[in-house]
Amino acid sequence: QVQLVESGGGLVQAGGSLRLSCAASGRISSINAMGWYRQAPGKQRELVARIFSSGTTNYATSVKGRFTISRTNAKDTMYLEMNSLKPEDTAVYYCNALARSVGYWGQGTQVTVSS
């Protein structure tokens, strides 16, 4: 079992920055990959960024160059640095961990970007 808790969401003006954190606990040694997803009202949940155990990262096209995903070496905390935020980035952001083919989710944190 892996438990995930997000923090760092909030209200920010367009062009501003936020940093999200995801604290992982439990069987974190079994985690193969971690990622951030988001879900805006009336839309499907979508992948924002992902980081693998190798350190390889990938990003949604819409956030490339503006967001940066990282994690601690101990894999117990993952971050999403969000810069140049746009109103269309407004969503609930969820932390995800994949451990032995099982996906785990955090409870989500709201990010609201005002124009």
PDB file of N, CA and C in Angstrom, residues 5-74:
ATOM      1  N   VAL A   5      -0.317  12.249  -0.169  1.00  0.00           N
ATOM      2  CA  VAL A   5      -0.982  13.457   0.320  1.00  0.00           C
ATOM      3  C   VAL A   5      -0.417  14.662  -0.418  1.00  0.00           C
ATOM      4  N   GLU A   6      -1.287  15.372  -1.130  1.00  0.00           N
ATOM      5  CA  GLU A   6      -0.863  16.560  -1.865  1.00  0.00           C
ATOM      6  C   GLU A   6      -1.010  17.813  -0.997  1.00  0.00           C
ATOM      7  N   SER A   7      -0.231  18.809  -1.344  1.00  0.00           N
ATOM      8  CA  SER A   7      -0.347  20.123  -0.718  1.00  0.00           C
ATOM      9  C   SER A   7       0.210  21.173  -1.669  1.00  0.00           C
ATOM     10  N   GLY A   8      -0.106  22.428  -1.374  1.00  0.00           N
ATOM     11  CA  GLY A   8       0.481  23.519  -2.146  1.00  0.00           C
ATOM     12  C   GLY A   8      -0.441  24.199  -3.130  1.00  0.00           C
ATOM     13  N   GLY A   9      -1.663  23.715  -3.266  1.00  0.00           N
ATOM     14  CA  GLY A   9      -2.583  24.367  -4.188  1.00  0.00           C
ATOM     15  C   GLY A   9      -3.031  25.713  -3.641  1.00  0.00           C
ATOM     16  N   GLY A  10      -3.765  26.436  -4.478  1.00  0.00           N
ATOM     17  CA  GLY A  10      -4.258  27.731  -4.032  1.00  0.00           C
ATOM     18  C   GLY A  10      -4.712  28.579  -5.194  1.00  0.00           C
ATOM     19  N   LEU A  11      -4.912  29.848  -4.903  1.00  0.00           N
ATOM     20  CA  LEU A  11      -5.361  30.828  -5.894  1.00  0.00           C
ATOM     21  C   LEU A  11      -4.180  31.708  -6.286  1.00  0.00           C
ATOM     22  N   VAL A  12      -3.974  31.865  -7.575  1.00  0.00           N
ATOM     23  CA  VAL A  12      -2.860  32.666  -8.064  1.00  0.00           C
ATOM     24  C   VAL A  12      -3.306  33.411  -9.312  1.00  0.00           C
ATOM     25  N   GLN A  13      -2.712  34.551  -9.561  1.00  0.00           N
ATOM     26  CA  GLN A  13      -3.033  35.297 -10.776  1.00  0.00           C
ATOM     27  C   GLN A  13      -2.304  34.703 -11.973  1.00  0.00           C
ATOM     28  N   ALA A  14      -2.867  34.929 -13.135  1.00  0.00           N
ATOM     29  CA  ALA A  14      -2.223  34.482 -14.368  1.00  0.00           C
ATOM     30  C   ALA A  14      -0.803  35.039 -14.430  1.00  0.00           C
ATOM     31  N   GLY A  15       0.121  34.168 -14.840  1.00  0.00           N
ATOM     32  CA  GLY A  15       1.520  34.549 -14.892  1.00  0.00           C
ATOM     33  C   GLY A  15       2.292  34.205 -13.631  1.00  0.00           C
ATOM     34  N   GLY A  16       1.561  33.842 -12.598  1.00  0.00           N
ATOM     35  CA  GLY A  16       2.191  33.523 -11.327  1.00  0.00           C
ATOM     36  C   GLY A  16       2.700  32.095 -11.259  1.00  0.00           C
ATOM     37  N   SER A  17       3.165  31.730 -10.077  1.00  0.00           N
ATOM     38  CA  SER A  17       3.768  30.413  -9.867  1.00  0.00           C
ATOM     39  C   SER A  17       3.215  29.753  -8.616  1.00  0.00           C
ATOM     40  N   LEU A  18       3.231  28.433  -8.624  1.00  0.00           N
ATOM     41  CA  LEU A  18       2.883  27.628  -7.458  1.00  0.00           C
ATOM     42  C   LEU A  18       3.751  26.389  -7.470  1.00  0.00           C
ATOM     43  N   ARG A  19       3.986  25.841  -6.293  1.00  0.00           N
ATOM     44  CA  ARG A  19       4.667  24.562  -6.214  1.00  0.00           C
ATOM     45  C   ARG A  19       3.791  23.586  -5.434  1.00  0.00           C
ATOM     46  N   LEU A  20       3.487  22.478  -6.082  1.00  0.00           N
ATOM     47  CA  LEU A  20       2.720  21.418  -5.439  1.00  0.00           C
ATOM     48  C   LEU A  20       3.681  20.369  -4.881  1.00  0.00           C
ATOM     49  N   SER A  21       3.285  19.787  -3.767  1.00  0.00           N
ATOM     50  CA  SER A  21       4.063  18.711  -3.165  1.00  0.00           C
ATOM     51  C   SER A  21       3.181  17.488  -2.993  1.00  0.00           C
ATOM     52  N   CYS A  22       3.796  16.327  -3.074  1.00  0.00           N
ATOM     53  CA  CYS A  22       3.096  15.067  -2.830  1.00  0.00           C
ATOM     54  C   CYS A  22       3.970  14.228  -1.912  1.00  0.00           C
ATOM     55  N   ALA A  23       3.479  14.005  -0.709  1.00  0.00           N
ATOM     56  CA  ALA A  23       4.208  13.198   0.255  1.00  0.00           C
ATOM     57  C   ALA A  23       3.728  11.763   0.170  1.00  0.00           C
ATOM     58  N   ALA A  24       4.663  10.856  -0.053  1.00  0.00           N
ATOM     59  CA  ALA A  24       4.335   9.435  -0.168  1.00  0.00           C
ATOM     60  C   ALA A  24       4.780   8.706   1.087  1.00  0.00           C
ATOM     61  N   SER A  25       3.980   7.727   1.492  1.00  0.00           N
ATOM     62  CA  SER A  25       4.336   6.888   2.638  1.00  0.00           C
ATOM     63  C   SER A  25       3.865   5.470   2.356  1.00  0.00           C
ATOM     64  N   GLY A  26       4.297   4.550   3.197  1.00  0.00           N
ATOM     65  CA  GLY A  26       3.957   3.148   2.984  1.00  0.00           C
ATOM     66  C   GLY A  26       5.086   2.451   2.234  1.00  0.00           C
ATOM     67  N   ARG A  27       4.728   1.619   1.267  1.00  0.00           N
ATOM     68  CA  ARG A  27       5.718   0.823   0.541  1.00  0.00           C
ATOM     69  C   ARG A  27       6.305   1.624  -0.628  1.00  0.00           C
ATOM     70  N   ILE A  28       6.967   2.716  -0.302  1.00  0.00           N
ATOM     71  CA  ILE A  28       7.476   3.611  -1.342  1.00  0.00           C
ATOM     72  C   ILE A  28       8.616   2.990  -2.139  1.00  0.00           C
ATOM     73  N   SER A  29       9.267   1.990  -1.580  1.00  0.00           N
ATOM     74  CA  SER A  29      10.350   1.336  -2.324  1.00  0.00           C
ATOM     75  C   SER A  29       9.826   0.591  -3.540  1.00  0.00           C
ATOM     76  N   SER A  30       8.521   0.311  -3.568  1.00  0.00           N
ATOM     77  CA  SER A  30       7.931  -0.417  -4.678  1.00  0.00           C
ATOM     78  C   SER A  30       7.447   0.495  -5.808  1.00  0.00           C
ATOM     79  N   ILE A  31       7.579   1.799  -5.627  1.00  0.00           N
ATOM     80  CA  ILE A  31       7.071   2.759  -6.621  1.00  0.00           C
ATOM     81  C   ILE A  31       7.956   2.758  -7.864  1.00  0.00           C
ATOM     82  N   ASN A  32       7.332   2.564  -9.030  1.00  0.00           N
ATOM     83  CA  ASN A  32       8.042   2.574 -10.304  1.00  0.00           C
ATOM     84  C   ASN A  32       7.990   3.945 -10.978  1.00  0.00           C
ATOM     85  N   ALA A  33       6.884   4.627 -10.775  1.00  0.00           N
ATOM     86  CA  ALA A  33       6.702   5.922 -11.412  1.00  0.00           C
ATOM     87  C   ALA A  33       5.721   6.742 -10.588  1.00  0.00           C
ATOM     88  N   MET A  34       5.871   8.041 -10.674  1.00  0.00           N
ATOM     89  CA  MET A  34       4.939   8.956 -10.017  1.00  0.00           C
ATOM     90  C   MET A  34       4.558  10.033 -11.015  1.00  0.00           C
ATOM     91  N   GLY A  35       3.383  10.586 -10.800  1.00  0.00           N
ATOM     92  CA  GLY A  35       2.945  11.592 -11.753  1.00  0.00           C
ATOM     93  C   GLY A  35       1.921  12.540 -11.163  1.00  0.00           C
ATOM     94  N   TRP A  36       1.700  13.612 -11.887  1.00  0.00           N
ATOM     95  CA  TRP A  36       0.656  14.582 -11.559  1.00  0.00           C
ATOM     96  C   TRP A  36      -0.401  14.536 -12.670  1.00  0.00           C
ATOM     97  N   TYR A  37      -1.625  14.482 -12.240  1.00  0.00           N
ATOM     98  CA  TYR A  37      -2.755  14.547 -13.156  1.00  0.00           C
ATOM     99  C   TYR A  37      -3.621  15.728 -12.718  1.00  0.00           C
ATOM    100  N   ARG A  38      -4.481  16.161 -13.610  1.00  0.00           N
ATOM    101  CA  ARG A  38      -5.411  17.237 -13.230  1.00  0.00           C
ATOM    102  C   ARG A  38      -6.768  16.995 -13.872  1.00  0.00           C
ATOM    103  N   GLN A  39      -7.772  17.534 -13.221  1.00  0.00           N
ATOM    104  CA  GLN A  39      -9.132  17.408 -13.734  1.00  0.00           C
ATOM    105  C   GLN A  39      -9.859  18.724 -13.550  1.00  0.00           C
ATOM    106  N   ALA A  40     -10.229  19.323 -14.662  1.00  0.00           N
ATOM    107  CA  ALA A  40     -10.999  20.558 -14.646  1.00  0.00           C
ATOM    108  C   ALA A  40     -12.485  20.210 -14.663  1.00  0.00           C
ATOM    109  N   PRO A  41     -13.344  21.110 -14.206  1.00  0.00           N
ATOM    110  CA  PRO A  41     -14.782  20.838 -14.187  1.00  0.00           C
ATOM    111  C   PRO A  41     -15.300  20.451 -15.575  1.00  0.00           C
ATOM    112  N   GLY A  42     -16.029  19.352 -15.630  1.00  0.00           N
ATOM    113  CA  GLY A  42     -16.609  18.909 -16.883  1.00  0.00           C
ATOM    114  C   GLY A  42     -15.644  18.250 -17.840  1.00  0.00           C
ATOM    115  N   LYS A  43     -14.402  18.044 -17.407  1.00  0.00           N
ATOM    116  CA  LYS A  43     -13.407  17.433 -18.292  1.00  0.00           C
ATOM    117  C   LYS A  43     -12.858  16.159 -17.665  1.00  0.00           C
ATOM    118  N   GLN A  44     -12.247  15.347 -18.513  1.00  0.00           N
ATOM    119  CA  GLN A  44     -11.631  14.122 -18.021  1.00  0.00           C
ATOM    120  C   GLN A  44     -10.303  14.427 -17.337  1.00  0.00           C
ATOM    121  N   ARG A  45      -9.932  13.543 -16.442  1.00  0.00           N
ATOM    122  CA  ARG A  45      -8.627  13.669 -15.794  1.00  0.00           C
ATOM    123  C   ARG A  45      -7.541  13.451 -16.838  1.00  0.00           C
ATOM    124  N   GLU A  46      -6.509  14.291 -16.796  1.00  0.00           N
ATOM    125  CA  GLU A  46      -5.447  14.193 -17.789  1.00  0.00           C
ATOM    126  C   GLU A  46      -4.074  14.195 -17.118  1.00  0.00           C
ATOM    127  N   LEU A  47      -3.134  13.552 -17.790  1.00  0.00           N
ATOM    128  CA  LEU A  47      -1.763  13.532 -17.298  1.00  0.00           C
ATOM    129  C   LEU A  47      -1.121  14.890 -17.513  1.00  0.00           C
ATOM    130  N   VAL A  48      -0.454  15.372 -16.485  1.00  0.00           N
ATOM    131  CA  VAL A  48       0.279  16.635 -16.576  1.00  0.00           C
ATOM    132  C   VAL A  48       1.770  16.360 -16.742  1.00  0.00           C
ATOM    133  N   ALA A  49       2.313  15.534 -15.852  1.00  0.00           N
ATOM    134  CA  ALA A  49       3.736  15.208 -15.896  1.00  0.00           C
ATOM    135  C   ALA A  49       3.964  13.917 -15.145  1.00  0.00           C
ATOM    136  N   ARG A  50       5.043  13.235 -15.521  1.00  0.00           N
ATOM    137  CA  ARG A  50       5.323  11.948 -14.911  1.00  0.00           C
ATOM    138  C   ARG A  50       6.828  11.805 -14.773  1.00  0.00           C
ATOM    139  N   ILE A  51       7.241  11.102 -13.724  1.00  0.00           N
ATOM    140  CA  ILE A  51       8.666  10.840 -13.524  1.00  0.00           C
ATOM    141  C   ILE A  51       8.834   9.378 -13.158  1.00  0.00           C
ATOM    142  N   PHE A  52       9.803   8.729 -13.819  1.00  0.00           N
ATOM    143  CA  PHE A  52      10.033   7.306 -13.603  1.00  0.00           C
ATOM    144  C   PHE A  52      11.207   7.111 -12.639  1.00  0.00           C
ATOM    145  N   SER A  53      11.350   5.876 -12.170  1.00  0.00           N
ATOM    146  CA  SER A  53      12.432   5.568 -11.236  1.00  0.00           C
ATOM    147  C   SER A  53      13.795   5.908 -11.824  1.00  0.00           C
ATOM    148  N   SER A  54      13.917   5.820 -13.144  1.00  0.00           N
ATOM    149  CA  SER A  54      15.175   6.133 -13.822  1.00  0.00           C
ATOM    150  C   SER A  54      15.467   7.628 -13.802  1.00  0.00           C
ATOM    151  N   GLY A  55      14.448   8.425 -13.494  1.00  0.00           N
ATOM    152  CA  GLY A  55      14.599   9.877 -13.545  1.00  0.00           C
ATOM    153  C   GLY A  55      14.038  10.485 -14.815  1.00  0.00           C
ATOM    154  N   THR A  56      13.683   9.638 -15.748  1.00  0.00           N
ATOM    155  CA  THR A  56      13.072  10.113 -16.991  1.00  0.00           C
ATOM    156  C   THR A  56      11.762  10.813 -16.689  1.00  0.00           C
ATOM    157  N   THR A  57      11.531  11.906 -17.382  1.00  0.00           N
ATOM    158  CA  THR A  57      10.297  12.661 -17.190  1.00  0.00           C
ATOM    159  C   THR A  57       9.592  12.854 -18.524  1.00  0.00           C
ATOM    160  N   ASN A  58       8.295  13.009 -18.449  1.00  0.00           N
ATOM    161  CA  ASN A  58       7.571  13.470 -19.624  1.00  0.00           C
ATOM    162  C   ASN A  58       6.438  14.376 -19.196  1.00  0.00           C
ATOM    163  N   TYR A  59       6.031  15.233 -20.130  1.00  0.00           N
ATOM    164  CA  TYR A  59       5.075  16.303 -19.840  1.00  0.00           C
ATOM    165  C   TYR A  59       3.995  16.355 -20.916  1.00  0.00           C
ATOM    166  N   ALA A  60       2.832  16.806 -20.489  1.00  0.00           N
ATOM    167  CA  ALA A  60       1.796  17.134 -21.462  1.00  0.00           C
ATOM    168  C   ALA A  60       2.283  18.330 -22.288  1.00  0.00           C
ATOM    169  N   THR A  61       1.905  18.351 -23.533  1.00  0.00           N
ATOM    170  CA  THR A  61       2.335  19.431 -24.418  1.00  0.00           C
ATOM    171  C   THR A  61       1.937  20.800 -23.868  1.00  0.00           C
ATOM    172  N   SER A  62       0.780  20.854 -23.262  1.00  0.00           N
ATOM    173  CA  SER A  62       0.250  22.132 -22.782  1.00  0.00           C
ATOM    174  C   SER A  62       1.050  22.744 -21.644  1.00  0.00           C
ATOM    175  N   VAL A  63       1.878  21.946 -20.959  1.00  0.00           N
ATOM    176  CA  VAL A  63       2.625  22.475 -19.817  1.00  0.00           C
ATOM    177  C   VAL A  63       4.133  22.457 -20.040  1.00  0.00           C
ATOM    178  N   LYS A  64       4.563  21.881 -21.142  1.00  0.00           N
ATOM    179  CA  LYS A  64       5.995  21.749 -21.403  1.00  0.00           C
ATOM    180  C   LYS A  64       6.644  23.133 -21.436  1.00  0.00           C
ATOM    181  N   GLY A  65       7.747  23.243 -20.729  1.00  0.00           N
ATOM    182  CA  GLY A  65       8.450  24.513 -20.661  1.00  0.00           C
ATOM    183  C   GLY A  65       7.975  25.422 -19.543  1.00  0.00           C
ATOM    184  N   ARG A  66       6.846  25.105 -18.950  1.00  0.00           N
ATOM    185  CA  ARG A  66       6.311  25.929 -17.850  1.00  0.00           C
ATOM    186  C   ARG A  66       6.321  25.171 -16.520  1.00  0.00           C
ATOM    187  N   PHE A  67       6.109  23.858 -16.570  1.00  0.00           N
ATOM    188  CA  PHE A  67       6.050  23.038 -15.363  1.00  0.00           C
ATOM    189  C   PHE A  67       7.286  22.148 -15.284  1.00  0.00           C
ATOM    190  N   THR A  68       7.704  21.864 -14.065  1.00  0.00           N
ATOM    191  CA  THR A  68       8.829  20.958 -13.838  1.00  0.00           C
ATOM    192  C   THR A  68       8.476  19.967 -12.737  1.00  0.00           C
ATOM    193  N   ILE A  69       8.620  18.697 -13.038  1.00  0.00           N
ATOM    194  CA  ILE A  69       8.368  17.646 -12.054  1.00  0.00           C
ATOM    195  C   ILE A  69       9.702  17.190 -11.489  1.00  0.00           C
ATOM    196  N   SER A  70       9.713  16.899 -10.191  1.00  0.00           N
ATOM    197  CA  SER A  70      10.937  16.401  -9.566  1.00  0.00           C
ATOM    198  C   SER A  70      10.540  15.567  -8.356  1.00  0.00           C
ATOM    199  N   ARG A  71      11.483  14.869  -7.797  1.00  0.00           N
ATOM    200  CA  ARG A  71      11.218  14.086  -6.601  1.00  0.00           C
ATOM    201  C   ARG A  71      12.508  13.955  -5.818  1.00  0.00           C
ATOM    202  N   THR A  72      12.372  13.627  -4.546  1.00  0.00           N
ATOM    203  CA  THR A  72      13.539  13.392  -3.723  1.00  0.00           C
ATOM    204  C   THR A  72      14.125  12.028  -4.064  1.00  0.00           C
ATOM    205  N   ASN A  73      15.398  11.841  -3.761  1.00  0.00           N
ATOM    206  CA  ASN A  73      16.031  10.548  -4.029  1.00  0.00           C
ATOM    207  C   ASN A  73      15.358   9.420  -3.254  1.00  0.00           C
ATOM    208  N   ALA A  74      14.833   9.732  -2.123  1.00  0.00           N
ATOM    209  CA  ALA A  74      14.168   8.714  -1.307  1.00  0.00           C
ATOM    210  C   ALA A  74      12.779   8.363  -1.837  1.00  0.00           C
TER     211      ALA A  74
END
